[in-house]
Structure formats: C-alpha cells, structure tokens
Amino acid sequence: MTADVVIAGAGPNGLMLACELSLAGVRPIVLERLPGRTEENRANGLVGQVVRALDRRGLYERLSGSPEPPRPSPVFVFGAMPLDLGRLDDNPMYGLPVPQRRIEQVLEERALELGVEIRRGHELTGLSQDEDGVTVEIAGPEGPYRLRTRYLVGADGGHSVTRKLCGIGFPGVTRDDSVSRGAHVSVPAELIDPVTGGLNVPGYGPIPPFMHHRTDHGLFVYGPFPTGTLINTTEWHQDGGDQPMSLDELRESVRRVLGVDLPFGPPKGPGPHQLRRLTGGNTRLAERFRDGRVLLLGDAAHVHSAIGGPGLNLGLQDAVNLGWKLAAEIHGWAPPGLLDTYETERRPAAERVVMHTQAQAALIAPGPEVTALRALFTELLRDERTTKHIADMMSGADIRYDLEGTHPLTGRPAPDLVLETETGSVRLAELTKTARPLLLDLTPDGALAGALDGRRDRVDLVTAKTSRDGLPTALLLRPDCYVAWASDSLRPDAKERDTLRTALASAFGVAG
Ligand SMILES: Cc1cc2nc3c(=O)[nH]c(=O)nc-3n(C[C@H](O)[C@H](O)[C@H](O)COP(=O)(O)OP(=O)(O)OC[C@H]3O[C@@H](n4cnc5c(N)ncnc54)[C@H](O)[C@@H]3O)c2cc1C
C-alpha cells in the first residue's frame, strides 16, 4: 500500500497539517515516536495572526472555550518594552493564552475526528526517495517496518531526523550565555494588585502581568495564566549548574534580578506544573524546506528564541499554507510550481521571526549600552507608526505573498467580514471552516454569479452583502484564507474578469 502523505511528528504543526490535509480530502498517516501525548509544556500561548487562522477553522472556539470571535490585545511587549496597541486603528496583535499541551490535545482530537491515523510509538529512522515516492523506515512497537508514501513531511521538531536524513543543512547560531528559569508558583494574594492584576514586589514596586521586565541584572516575568501563575527569570553569563531545578534556585535568581526577595510558595492545584531551567538557545533556518518529495514543517525548518511567543504563529501558518498545496499535488490538479510556493511564501515569514527575535534578544541583554539602546527605542515607540510597524511584524500581519494582481489585499490575509447572505448574517470565519477555495461575490447585483460555471467542484461561490464601507466588492480566497484576487468594482468588467480567470488558473488550476 502507498500512503499519500506520511507526517513524521505529532507536535502541534504535524497535527495541524494532518487536519488541513484531511479537510482537503487527503488522509495522512502521522508517525509519532512518543507512546503518548507529552506532559511537557512549552508554549503558554498563541500570539499573532495564527489566532485568526485558527478561528477560520473553528479551532479558536475550542481552544478559548468561548463562542466570541477573537479580539486583538490592547497591550503587548517587544524586547521587554510595552507596546501601546490600544491606540492603533487596525491592531493586528491577537493572543490566546492557552498551554501548548492543550493545543496539541485539541488538534489531535480534531485530527481523529477527521479520520487521521496517528501511530504513536512509531519513530522515523530512515528514508529513501525516487521519482514516484518515498520509502520510510520506521521503528514501531512491534519492530522495524517500511512504509511507502507519495510525500513525506518532517514535522519532527528542531532536531529533525527527516532534515538530517535529507542532508539539509541547518545554519545559524547557538548561544549558551543565558540561563532561563521558570516555575509555577503561588504568590500571596496581598501582593496582587486587584485593579491591574500586576505584582507588587515588596521593596521593589509594581510589575505588570505578562510584561517582560528588564533590570540591570536580568529579566523577570510574572504570568498569572488561567492554568497557574508562572514566574520566569533570565540571566546572562551565569552557569545553570547540573543540579535538578528547584524553587529555591528560582528564588535566588529572582533575588539577583530584582535585588529583593519575592515571597512565593509551591503551586496549588492539580498540575502538571512547570519547573525548568533552560540554557541558551538556537536560531537556525533550514537551507531549504523541500528535498524532492520530502518537505520540512515548523521547528524542523526553523528554530529561534521564544521571546514574544512567535513559534506557533509561524509553524501553524506553515501548516495551513502547505496543506492545500500538497493536497492539490496529490489530487493531480496543482498548477506547475504551486508546491514550491510553500517555501517562497513561508521562508520570508521565518526570516522575519529570526530577525525580530534576535533583535529582541539584543534589547533585553544587560549592559549600559543596551540601556541606552532601549531609551532610544522607547522614544521611537511613542510614534504610532513605529508601534504599528512592530506589531505588524510580530503578529505576521506584514506578510504579503507574491501573487499576481494589483489590488492592495492581494497576497494578504482576508479581512474579517460579517456577511449578509440569503440564510442570514454570517462571519467569514464560518464559511472557511471547510478549507475550500472561495469566491465571495459582494457586488450589489451578484455580478459574478456565472464566473465559476463549470468550476464549482473546485471553488465555492458565496453571494452576499456587507454593511461595512471601504471593503472590496469581490474576493477570491485560497484555502489558507489569503486573498488570491480582489476587486472594488460594482460590476467587474471584462478586463477584471480576465484577471480573475488568471488567478483561478494560477492558484487552483482551473482552466481560464
Ligand atoms: C521554552 C519554550 C517556550 C515556548 N513558548 C512559546 C509560546 O509561548 N508561543 C509559541 O507560539 N511558541 C512557543 N514556543 C515554540 C513552540 O513550542 C514550538 O515552535 C513548537 O513546539 C514546534 O512544534 P512542531 O510541531 O514543529 O515541533 P515539536 O513540538 O518539537 O514536535 C515534534 C514532534 O515530533 C516527534 N518526533 C521527533 N522525532 C521523530 C521521529 N524521528 N519520528 C517520529 N516522531 C518524531 C516528537 O516526539 C514531537 O512530538 C516555545 C518553545 C520553547 C522551547
């Protein structure tokens, strides 16, 4: 038997890709070397445009537990400097404070609902490929075996075996000059400001919640997450030691960073609780994301500092970008070169994350010259345009894919829309859950009614009205909800219809 797609790794990105492929009618097999879901928790939340992307698959509601649509956050932090986002007209900084463990659970549940086969305890150990497919070697619970697949996706993390087996280099830097310590703790209630939710540190002063706080000696973060209160420190030029991490070690670190004692005790509640020490970090980008029939996804393709929480904003959107393109290849209708646009579109997104996480790492380091640089940045951030620029960069809203077309929305994520359809009012996010290509005809007379004649098997058409001014009158959306074509005409003329036909052909391979 030949599988269509094998995905190595049931981390968040591999699971997301599995969901996307299933929605597109391809059933992948997911191999995961661990026998069960990990208790380890890395991310404490999702930051940026990924929150909207998950909303557009119905996953935001599952993760937030609320039927309300996502709203942008009025504050965030860049290099331990607050960003006043509430003053932006178009704030792109969405956030969802949910532990990675829960994200993986929700994605796994969704993948299983969609019929994905997840083989736990099955480790990819070897691969060889030819023109028609990839032979994957696997160490399973009952011994080694082989699987033949048309495509293999390595979503197997920063130490990706897939990447190494393909001989794809992973250039970048490894830093080992900093130590981060973090733990769930309980803090005396009287230290918590009932208005701001911040922490009043005796002898030091107030520290706002979730804001990285830099001193001359390091970084301190107080995170009162719904799942428990996290305290985190980062120090430089310090040996982490090889003793098991302890709350006492964190206490001493807090004393060095803040210069005072912070009274805290062990965490309350059932856990699992975090208690960890991490040394240094890697910033690396794969030389290429594709080797023939093998593709790299998420941390297998890029690793960087976790500052600002950009990892899953990048990786989950990689998965949404790759899913429909790989499915198009499997179904045999992908226009030439479509699969290669996975890398041309997502590498620049990864490069920007590498850039801004390294910039932030420089801005939080100790030293008087860094303090001076921060003073300058603080002045620059008073300018609303600078704040917007940084927010767009951190959230990934400044990504514009290089698609043909002159409309300002082409290559950008679709705006949030509330549409009046024949059956009532509906959010665009409701229409995109199926991950189908979608032509939205918002012209007053449904002028594009016939534009998809003979193509409806591949592209859906929705005719609707919007009450908001300044929106396009028609939009062609890719399954990843990026705009492939748009118009502002009340009645698109022959020339515009030609550009629509070109867009349909280059994105979805439908004859013009
Ligand atoms: C301390 C820390 C804090 C972070 N905080 C945030 C945050 O707040 N927000 C955020 O967005 N991101 C954060 N990140 C980044 C985020 O955790 C990663 O980007 C994310 O886990 C990457 O997902 P992935 O699916 O690509 O890889 P992984 O999560 O590493 O999953 C890879 C999977 O592949 C499996 N595997 C490995 N090798 C094989 C093999 N040979 N065969 C089969 N299976 C294999 C592994 O067991 C694993 O399950 C943080 C990271 C760290 C380290």
Coordinates of C-alpha atoms and ligand atoms in Angstrom, one line a residue, residues 8-14 31-34 42-47 100 104 122-125 155-158 161 276 278 297-300 306 309-313, ligand 1:
A8 CA 6.7 12.5 11.0
G9 CA 5.9 14.1 14.3
A10 CA 2.6 14.7 16.1
G11 CA 3.6 18.0 17.6
P12 CA 1.2 21.0 17.0
N13 CA 2.5 21.6 13.5
G14 CA 2.3 18.0 12.3
L31 CA 4.1 8.8 13.0
E32 CA 5.0 9.9 16.5
R33 CA 7.9 8.4 18.3
L34 CA 6.5 9.0 21.8
R42 CA 6.5 24.7 26.0
A43 CA 4.2 27.4 24.7
N44 CA 2.0 29.3 27.1
G45 CA 0.0 30.9 24.4
L46 CA -0.6 31.8 20.8
V47 CA 0.4 35.2 19.5
Q100 CA 0.8 24.0 24.3
E104 CA -1.9 19.6 21.0
H122 CA 6.4 4.8 15.7
E123 CA 9.7 6.5 15.1
L124 CA 11.0 7.5 11.6
T125 CA 14.5 6.1 11.4
A155 CA 7.3 17.9 11.4
D156 CA 9.7 16.3 13.8
G157 CA 11.0 19.3 15.7
G158 CA 14.2 21.3 15.9
V161 CA 15.7 13.4 11.8
R276 CA 12.5 24.1 34.4
L278 CA 16.9 26.2 30.0
L297 CA 7.5 22.0 8.6
G298 CA 7.6 24.0 11.8
D299 CA 10.6 23.7 14.1
A300 CA 12.1 21.2 11.7
A306 CA 10.8 32.0 22.2
G309 CA 6.0 33.7 21.5
P310 CA 6.3 33.6 17.7
G311 CA 6.9 29.8 17.2
L312 CA 3.4 28.6 16.7
N313 CA 2.3 31.7 14.8
Ligands
LIG1 C1 10.6 27.1 26.4 C2 9.7 27.4 25.2 C3 8.7 28.2 25.2 C4 7.9 28.4 24.1 N1 6.9 29.3 24.1 C5 6.1 29.5 23.0 C6 5.0 30.4 23.1 O1 4.6 30.9 24.1 N2 4.3 30.5 21.9 C7 4.6 29.9 20.8 O2 3.9 30.1 19.8 N3 5.7 29.1 20.7 C8 6.4 28.9 21.8 N4 7.5 28.0 21.7 C9 7.8 27.3 20.5 C10 6.9 26.1 20.2 O3 6.9 25.3 21.4 C11 7.5 25.3 19.0 O4 7.6 26.2 17.9 C12 6.6 24.1 18.7 O5 6.6 23.1 19.7 C13 7.0 23.5 17.4 O6 6.1 22.5 17.0 P1 6.5 21.3 16.0 O7 5.2 20.5 15.8 O8 7.1 21.9 14.8 O9 7.6 20.5 16.8 P2 7.6 19.8 18.2 O10 6.6 20.4 19.1 O11 9.0 19.7 18.6 O12 7.0 18.3 17.8 C14 7.8 17.4 17.1 C15 7.2 16.0 17.4 O13 7.9 15.1 16.5 C16 8.2 14.0 17.3 N5 9.4 13.3 16.7 C17 10.7 13.7 16.7 N6 11.5 12.9 16.0 C18 10.7 11.9 15.5 C19 10.9 10.8 14.6 N7 12.1 10.5 14.2 N8 9.8 10.1 14.3 C20 8.5 10.4 14.7 N9 8.3 11.4 15.6 C21 9.3 12.2 15.9 C22 8.5 14.5 18.7 O14 8.3 13.5 19.7 C23 7.4 15.6 18.8 O15 6.2 15.1 19.3 C24 8.3 27.8 22.9 C25 9.3 26.9 22.8 C26 10.1 26.7 24.0 C27 11.2 25.7 23.9

